[in-house]
């Protein structure tokens, strides 16, 4: 992967960034995504935010090498602190992290008023999609698009959200993804077959315990039932 040719995962994240967006890519590492989108003339301006010095310097180097210092600002900052009001950001990408971390970045950004609610969020959690969807719903976001894909034997989900008329989602939709459930693909079935087996293994272990965690067991039993229904 490089700034000319993104991994399939990052290319699909980029595909959900609206044309001429003013993008904030948080956790930007080599700034591959904003640089590639700028070279493709897909975006107008970008902030590449990084909290760790090594990846921050790599991002700076990449932007300089690509001759894009006028269009992409690289900032060493924690989460959405990378965004300044004058950036007029219209889309935010946060990819390649756990859902819990993405959720906490969004929550901190909301508390500090770094986001207005008008930005499109394009999120690619490596795990913990449910907790992220719960945050989105609690904050009046609608999940407008979702994607699931496999790359190098790993399965990734992309969640695209905007604040629109609030929608109520069922617990099953929060687990499986409201848009993914509508058009389940082979990769979706593959993921949930794997998840079903994993949950059954955990349940078996918990049931053997001397002091059984009743709530956890009930939660697993319910989810196993939902997964079996989705796979049926
Ligand atoms: N977004 C790129 C991608 O999807 O390929 C890079 C993913 S990399 C696994 C995660 C990056 O997020 C790391 O460079 C890490 O330093 C950065 N990161 C983690 N927590 C962050 C935070 N709170 N604020 C900004 N960057 C963060």
mmCIF file of C-alpha atoms and ligand atoms in Angstrom:
data_model
loop_
_atom_site.group_PDB
_atom_site.id
_atom_site.type_symbol
_atom_site.label_atom_id
_atom_site.label_comp_id
_atom_site.label_asym_id
_atom_site.label_seq_id
_atom_site.Cartn_x
_atom_site.Cartn_y
_atom_site.Cartn_z
ATOM 1 C CA UNK A 1 0.000 0.000 0.000
ATOM 2 C CA UNK A 2 1.125 3.560 -0.679
ATOM 3 C CA UNK A 3 -0.362 6.974 -1.371
ATOM 4 C CA UNK A 4 -1.013 6.012 -5.023
ATOM 5 C CA UNK A 5 -2.515 2.623 -4.311
ATOM 6 C CA UNK A 6 -4.471 2.207 -1.104
ATOM 7 C CA UNK A 7 -5.297 -1.113 0.506
ATOM 8 C CA UNK A 8 -8.779 -2.280 -0.508
ATOM 9 C CA UNK A 9 -9.977 -1.504 3.023
ATOM 10 C CA UNK A 10 -8.775 2.117 2.919
ATOM 11 C CA UNK A 11 -9.929 2.548 -0.687
ATOM 12 C CA UNK A 12 -13.440 1.520 0.368
ATOM 13 C CA UNK A 13 -13.306 3.940 3.333
ATOM 14 C CA UNK A 14 -12.289 6.658 0.854
ATOM 15 C CA UNK A 15 -15.142 5.732 -1.472
ATOM 16 C CA UNK A 16 -17.618 7.031 1.123
ATOM 17 C CA UNK A 17 -15.965 10.460 1.360
ATOM 18 C CA UNK A 18 -18.133 12.881 -0.632
ATOM 19 C CA UNK A 19 -16.590 14.621 -3.660
ATOM 20 C CA UNK A 20 -14.961 17.978 -2.746
ATOM 21 C CA UNK A 21 -15.156 17.202 0.972
ATOM 22 C CA UNK A 22 -13.060 18.966 3.567
ATOM 23 C CA UNK A 23 -11.772 15.880 5.320
ATOM 24 C CA UNK A 24 -10.345 15.180 8.770
ATOM 25 C CA UNK A 25 -8.588 11.792 8.818
ATOM 26 C CA UNK A 26 -7.998 10.910 12.454
ATOM 27 C CA UNK A 27 -5.283 8.347 13.216
ATOM 28 C CA UNK A 28 -3.791 9.092 9.821
ATOM 29 C CA UNK A 29 -0.455 7.250 10.187
ATOM 30 C CA UNK A 30 1.244 7.846 6.778
ATOM 31 C CA UNK A 31 -1.599 10.153 5.672
ATOM 32 C CA UNK A 32 -2.154 7.608 2.890
ATOM 33 C CA UNK A 33 -5.903 8.195 2.745
ATOM 34 C CA UNK A 34 -5.966 12.022 2.513
ATOM 35 C CA UNK A 35 -2.985 12.041 0.136
ATOM 36 C CA UNK A 36 -4.574 9.457 -2.189
ATOM 37 C CA UNK A 37 -7.934 11.271 -2.173
ATOM 38 C CA UNK A 38 -6.229 14.597 -2.869
ATOM 39 C CA UNK A 39 -4.173 13.108 -5.748
ATOM 40 C CA UNK A 40 -7.427 11.728 -7.192
ATOM 41 C CA UNK A 41 -8.909 15.236 -6.843
ATOM 42 C CA UNK A 42 -11.680 13.815 -4.698
ATOM 43 C CA UNK A 43 -11.291 16.231 -1.806
ATOM 44 C CA UNK A 44 -10.695 19.945 -1.435
ATOM 45 C CA UNK A 45 -8.744 20.084 1.825
ATOM 46 C CA UNK A 46 -7.690 17.694 4.572
ATOM 47 C CA UNK A 47 -6.425 17.559 8.119
ATOM 48 C CA UNK A 48 -4.374 14.470 8.960
ATOM 49 C CA UNK A 49 -4.468 14.018 12.738
ATOM 50 C CA UNK A 50 -2.061 11.749 14.625
ATOM 51 C CA UNK A 51 -1.434 11.394 18.337
ATOM 52 C CA UNK A 52 1.830 9.425 18.102
ATOM 53 C CA UNK A 53 5.007 11.233 17.001
ATOM 54 C CA UNK A 54 6.371 8.461 14.700
ATOM 55 C CA UNK A 55 3.253 8.171 12.514
ATOM 56 C CA UNK A 56 2.826 11.976 12.706
ATOM 57 C CA UNK A 57 6.310 12.480 11.192
ATOM 58 C CA UNK A 58 5.580 9.802 8.551
ATOM 59 C CA UNK A 59 2.393 11.680 7.646
ATOM 60 C CA UNK A 60 4.274 14.995 7.401
ATOM 61 C CA UNK A 61 6.915 13.378 5.187
ATOM 62 C CA UNK A 62 4.295 11.812 2.918
ATOM 63 C CA UNK A 63 2.412 15.090 2.462
ATOM 64 C CA UNK A 64 5.663 16.954 1.687
ATOM 65 C CA UNK A 65 6.821 14.240 -0.742
ATOM 66 C CA UNK A 66 3.483 14.436 -2.558
ATOM 67 C CA UNK A 67 3.712 18.234 -2.863
ATOM 68 C CA UNK A 68 0.459 18.692 -0.961
ATOM 69 C CA UNK A 69 1.506 20.920 1.945
ATOM 70 C CA UNK A 70 -0.924 23.620 0.748
ATOM 71 C CA UNK A 71 -3.866 21.231 0.799
ATOM 72 C CA UNK A 72 -3.218 18.862 3.705
ATOM 73 C CA UNK A 73 -2.408 20.040 7.226
ATOM 74 C CA UNK A 74 -0.802 17.426 9.469
ATOM 75 C CA UNK A 75 -1.418 17.951 13.185
ATOM 76 C CA UNK A 76 -0.046 16.146 16.227
ATOM 77 C CA UNK A 77 -3.201 15.900 18.311
ATOM 78 C CA UNK A 78 -5.381 13.545 20.308
ATOM 79 C CA UNK A 79 -8.476 12.549 18.356
ATOM 80 C CA UNK A 80 -10.718 15.354 17.156
ATOM 81 C CA UNK A 81 -8.498 17.975 18.821
ATOM 82 C CA UNK A 82 -6.836 17.975 15.388
ATOM 83 C CA UNK A 83 -9.837 19.891 14.022
ATOM 84 C CA UNK A 84 -9.990 23.691 14.188
ATOM 85 C CA UNK A 85 -13.305 25.507 13.552
ATOM 86 C CA UNK A 86 -11.748 27.393 10.617
ATOM 87 C CA UNK A 87 -11.074 24.051 8.850
ATOM 88 C CA UNK A 88 -14.810 23.809 8.042
ATOM 89 C CA UNK A 89 -14.578 20.026 8.013
ATOM 90 C CA UNK A 90 -17.418 18.243 6.203
ATOM 91 C CA UNK A 91 -16.302 14.594 6.550
ATOM 92 C CA UNK A 92 -14.355 12.663 9.176
ATOM 93 C CA UNK A 93 -12.669 9.301 8.633
ATOM 94 C CA UNK A 94 -11.496 7.190 11.579
ATOM 95 C CA UNK A 95 -10.189 3.818 10.423
ATOM 96 C CA UNK A 96 -8.163 0.878 11.661
ATOM 97 C CA UNK A 97 -8.874 1.188 15.393
ATOM 98 C CA UNK A 98 -11.165 -0.598 17.826
ATOM 99 C CA UNK A 99 -14.779 0.519 18.056
ATOM 100 C CA UNK A 100 -14.371 1.475 21.713
ATOM 101 C CA UNK A 101 -11.473 3.800 20.882
ATOM 102 C CA UNK A 102 -13.357 5.362 17.957
ATOM 103 C CA UNK A 103 -16.347 5.846 20.251
ATOM 104 C CA UNK A 104 -14.225 7.568 22.904
ATOM 105 C CA UNK A 105 -12.604 9.812 20.273
ATOM 106 C CA UNK A 106 -16.076 10.861 19.047
ATOM 107 C CA UNK A 107 -17.389 11.382 22.580
ATOM 108 C CA UNK A 108 -14.386 13.533 23.589
ATOM 109 C CA UNK A 109 -14.728 15.519 20.356
ATOM 110 C CA UNK A 110 -18.403 16.105 21.026
ATOM 111 C CA UNK A 111 -17.721 17.239 24.618
ATOM 112 C CA UNK A 112 -15.039 19.657 23.394
ATOM 113 C CA UNK A 113 -17.283 20.838 20.530
ATOM 114 C CA UNK A 114 -14.772 19.782 17.894
ATOM 115 C CA UNK A 115 -17.626 18.414 15.806
ATOM 116 C CA UNK A 116 -20.806 20.235 14.905
ATOM 117 C CA UNK A 117 -22.905 17.197 13.965
ATOM 118 C CA UNK A 118 -23.062 18.251 10.316
ATOM 119 C CA UNK A 119 -20.000 16.197 9.299
ATOM 120 C CA UNK A 120 -20.390 12.828 7.602
ATOM 121 C CA UNK A 121 -18.663 10.185 9.726
ATOM 122 C CA UNK A 122 -16.934 7.315 7.907
ATOM 123 C CA UNK A 123 -15.800 4.819 10.511
ATOM 124 C CA UNK A 124 -13.936 1.544 10.101
ATOM 125 C CA UNK A 125 -13.668 -0.213 13.446
ATOM 126 C CA UNK A 126 -11.539 -3.380 13.509
ATOM 127 C CA UNK A 127 -13.732 -4.780 16.286
ATOM 128 C CA UNK A 128 -16.476 -3.442 18.576
ATOM 129 C CA UNK A 129 -18.923 -2.334 15.884
ATOM 130 C CA UNK A 130 -21.931 -2.661 18.216
ATOM 131 C CA UNK A 131 -20.659 -0.231 20.846
ATOM 132 C CA UNK A 132 -19.879 2.261 18.087
ATOM 133 C CA UNK A 133 -23.365 1.964 16.586
ATOM 134 C CA UNK A 134 -24.815 2.467 20.083
ATOM 135 C CA UNK A 135 -22.902 5.746 20.414
ATOM 136 C CA UNK A 136 -24.064 6.890 16.980
ATOM 137 C CA UNK A 137 -27.699 6.165 17.787
ATOM 138 C CA UNK A 138 -27.472 7.833 21.205
ATOM 139 C CA UNK A 139 -26.134 10.908 19.427
ATOM 140 C CA UNK A 140 -28.891 11.106 16.807
ATOM 141 C CA UNK A 141 -26.904 9.737 13.900
ATOM 142 C CA UNK A 142 -28.501 7.669 11.160
ATOM 143 C CA UNK A 143 -26.443 4.848 9.708
ATOM 144 C CA UNK A 144 -26.801 5.651 6.028
ATOM 145 C CA UNK A 145 -24.402 3.121 4.483
ATOM 146 C CA UNK A 146 -22.442 0.100 5.625
ATOM 147 C CA UNK A 147 -19.998 -2.236 3.965
ATOM 148 C CA UNK A 148 -18.315 -5.465 4.918
ATOM 149 C CA UNK A 149 -15.195 -6.712 3.180
ATOM 150 C CA UNK A 150 -12.388 -9.189 3.532
ATOM 151 C CA UNK A 151 -8.724 -8.372 3.125
ATOM 152 C CA UNK A 152 -5.772 -10.581 4.040
ATOM 153 C CA UNK A 153 -8.111 -13.038 5.767
ATOM 154 C CA UNK A 154 -9.527 -10.314 8.031
ATOM 155 C CA UNK A 155 -13.078 -9.048 7.843
ATOM 156 C CA UNK A 156 -13.735 -5.319 8.184
ATOM 157 C CA UNK A 157 -16.885 -3.260 8.472
ATOM 158 C CA UNK A 158 -17.329 0.341 7.366
ATOM 159 C CA UNK A 159 -20.074 2.428 8.967
ATOM 160 C CA UNK A 160 -21.166 5.718 7.407
ATOM 161 C CA UNK A 161 -23.333 7.996 9.531
ATOM 162 C CA UNK A 162 -24.919 11.414 9.341
ATOM 163 C CA UNK A 163 -27.207 13.344 11.666
ATOM 164 C CA UNK A 164 -30.574 13.138 9.955
ATOM 165 C CA UNK A 165 -34.075 12.443 11.215
ATOM 166 C CA UNK A 166 -33.404 10.075 14.147
ATOM 167 C CA UNK A 167 -34.077 6.397 13.413
ATOM 168 C CA UNK A 168 -34.734 3.744 16.057
ATOM 169 C CA UNK A 169 -32.699 0.574 15.642
ATOM 170 C CA UNK A 170 -33.393 -2.826 17.181
ATOM 171 C CA UNK A 171 -30.742 -4.588 19.273
ATOM 172 C CA UNK A 172 -30.225 -6.991 16.358
ATOM 173 C CA UNK A 173 -29.618 -4.088 13.967
ATOM 174 C CA UNK A 174 -27.040 -2.644 16.359
ATOM 175 C CA UNK A 175 -25.233 -5.991 16.450
ATOM 176 C CA UNK A 176 -25.351 -6.941 12.763
ATOM 177 C CA UNK A 177 -25.556 -3.481 11.218
ATOM 178 C CA UNK A 178 -28.901 -2.157 9.906
ATOM 179 C CA UNK A 179 -27.649 -1.744 6.335
ATOM 180 C CA UNK A 180 -25.585 -4.953 6.301
ATOM 181 C CA UNK A 181 -28.625 -6.965 7.411
ATOM 182 C CA UNK A 182 -30.678 -5.643 4.501
ATOM 183 C CA UNK A 183 -28.308 -7.057 1.874
ATOM 184 C CA UNK A 184 -26.270 -9.814 3.525
ATOM 185 C CA UNK A 185 -23.247 -10.820 1.450
ATOM 186 C CA UNK A 186 -21.100 -13.975 1.549
ATOM 187 C CA UNK A 187 -18.576 -12.133 3.733
ATOM 188 C CA UNK A 188 -21.365 -11.156 6.154
ATOM 189 C CA UNK A 189 -22.408 -14.829 6.484
ATOM 190 C CA UNK A 190 -18.770 -15.861 6.850
ATOM 191 C CA UNK A 191 -18.247 -13.374 9.694
ATOM 192 C CA UNK A 192 -21.340 -14.464 11.588
ATOM 193 C CA UNK A 193 -20.599 -18.171 11.188
ATOM 194 C CA UNK A 194 -17.252 -17.497 12.791
ATOM 195 C CA UNK A 195 -18.828 -15.310 15.504
ATOM 196 C CA UNK A 196 -21.425 -17.994 16.236
ATOM 197 C CA UNK A 197 -18.755 -20.643 16.779
ATOM 198 C CA UNK A 198 -16.743 -18.252 18.984
ATOM 199 C CA UNK A 199 -19.762 -17.392 21.139
ATOM 200 C CA UNK A 200 -20.691 -21.061 21.521
ATOM 201 C CA UNK A 201 -17.148 -21.822 22.704
ATOM 202 C CA UNK A 202 -17.267 -19.009 25.292
ATOM 203 C CA UNK A 203 -20.731 -20.069 26.461
ATOM 204 C CA UNK A 204 -19.562 -23.639 26.976
ATOM 205 C CA UNK A 205 -16.657 -22.433 29.118
ATOM 206 C CA UNK A 206 -18.859 -20.080 31.176
ATOM 207 C CA UNK A 207 -21.390 -22.828 31.822
ATOM 208 C CA UNK A 208 -18.612 -24.989 33.280
ATOM 209 C CA UNK A 209 -17.661 -22.284 35.827
ATOM 210 C CA UNK A 210 -18.471 -22.952 39.470
ATOM 211 C CA UNK A 211 -19.985 -19.476 39.905
ATOM 212 C CA UNK A 212 -21.763 -18.820 36.631
ATOM 213 C CA UNK A 213 -21.972 -15.220 35.341
ATOM 214 C CA UNK A 214 -25.722 -15.375 34.772
ATOM 215 C CA UNK A 215 -26.104 -12.085 32.877
ATOM 216 C CA UNK A 216 -23.216 -12.798 30.520
ATOM 217 C CA UNK A 217 -24.585 -16.282 29.837
ATOM 218 C CA UNK A 218 -28.040 -14.875 29.072
ATOM 219 C CA UNK A 219 -26.560 -12.232 26.758
ATOM 220 C CA UNK A 220 -24.582 -14.900 24.877
ATOM 221 C CA UNK A 221 -27.626 -17.183 24.607
ATOM 222 C CA UNK A 222 -29.706 -14.338 23.182
ATOM 223 C CA UNK A 223 -27.011 -13.368 20.682
ATOM 224 C CA UNK A 224 -26.512 -17.001 19.639
ATOM 225 C CA UNK A 225 -30.236 -17.222 18.934
ATOM 226 C CA UNK A 226 -30.150 -14.008 16.861
ATOM 227 C CA UNK A 227 -27.118 -15.200 14.887
ATOM 228 C CA UNK A 228 -28.754 -18.561 14.190
ATOM 229 C CA UNK A 229 -31.850 -16.721 12.944
ATOM 230 C CA UNK A 230 -29.754 -14.486 10.659
ATOM 231 C CA UNK A 231 -27.850 -17.481 9.278
ATOM 232 C CA UNK A 232 -30.971 -19.638 8.795
HETATM 233 N N1 LIG B 1 -6.101 5.081 9.722
HETATM 234 C C1 LIG B 1 -5.009 4.276 9.199
HETATM 235 C C2 LIG B 1 -5.541 3.028 8.550
HETATM 236 O O1 LIG B 1 -6.726 2.735 8.722
HETATM 237 O O2 LIG B 1 -4.761 2.326 7.901
HETATM 238 C C3 LIG B 1 -4.027 3.930 10.317
HETATM 239 C C4 LIG B 1 -4.547 2.922 11.288
HETATM 240 S S1 LIG B 1 -3.401 2.628 12.576
HETATM 241 C C5 LIG B 1 -3.696 0.991 12.960
HETATM 242 C C6 LIG B 1 -4.113 3.548 13.913
HETATM 243 C C7 LIG B 1 -3.491 4.917 14.025
HETATM 244 O O3 LIG B 1 -4.294 5.689 14.899
HETATM 245 C C8 LIG B 1 -2.099 4.863 14.640
HETATM 246 O O4 LIG B 1 -1.205 5.582 13.814
HETATM 247 C C9 LIG B 1 -2.285 5.523 15.996
HETATM 248 O O5 LIG B 1 -1.147 6.234 16.413
HETATM 249 C C10 LIG B 1 -3.458 6.454 15.740
HETATM 250 N N2 LIG B 1 -4.253 6.815 16.921
HETATM 251 C C11 LIG B 1 -4.650 6.035 17.937
HETATM 252 N N3 LIG B 1 -5.357 6.741 18.843
HETATM 253 C C12 LIG B 1 -5.427 8.020 18.367
HETATM 254 C C13 LIG B 1 -5.994 9.221 18.857
HETATM 255 N N4 LIG B 1 -6.640 9.271 20.005
HETATM 256 N N5 LIG B 1 -5.848 10.336 18.109
HETATM 257 C C14 LIG B 1 -5.197 10.320 16.932
HETATM 258 N N6 LIG B 1 -4.604 9.204 16.432
HETATM 259 C C15 LIG B 1 -4.730 8.071 17.139
#
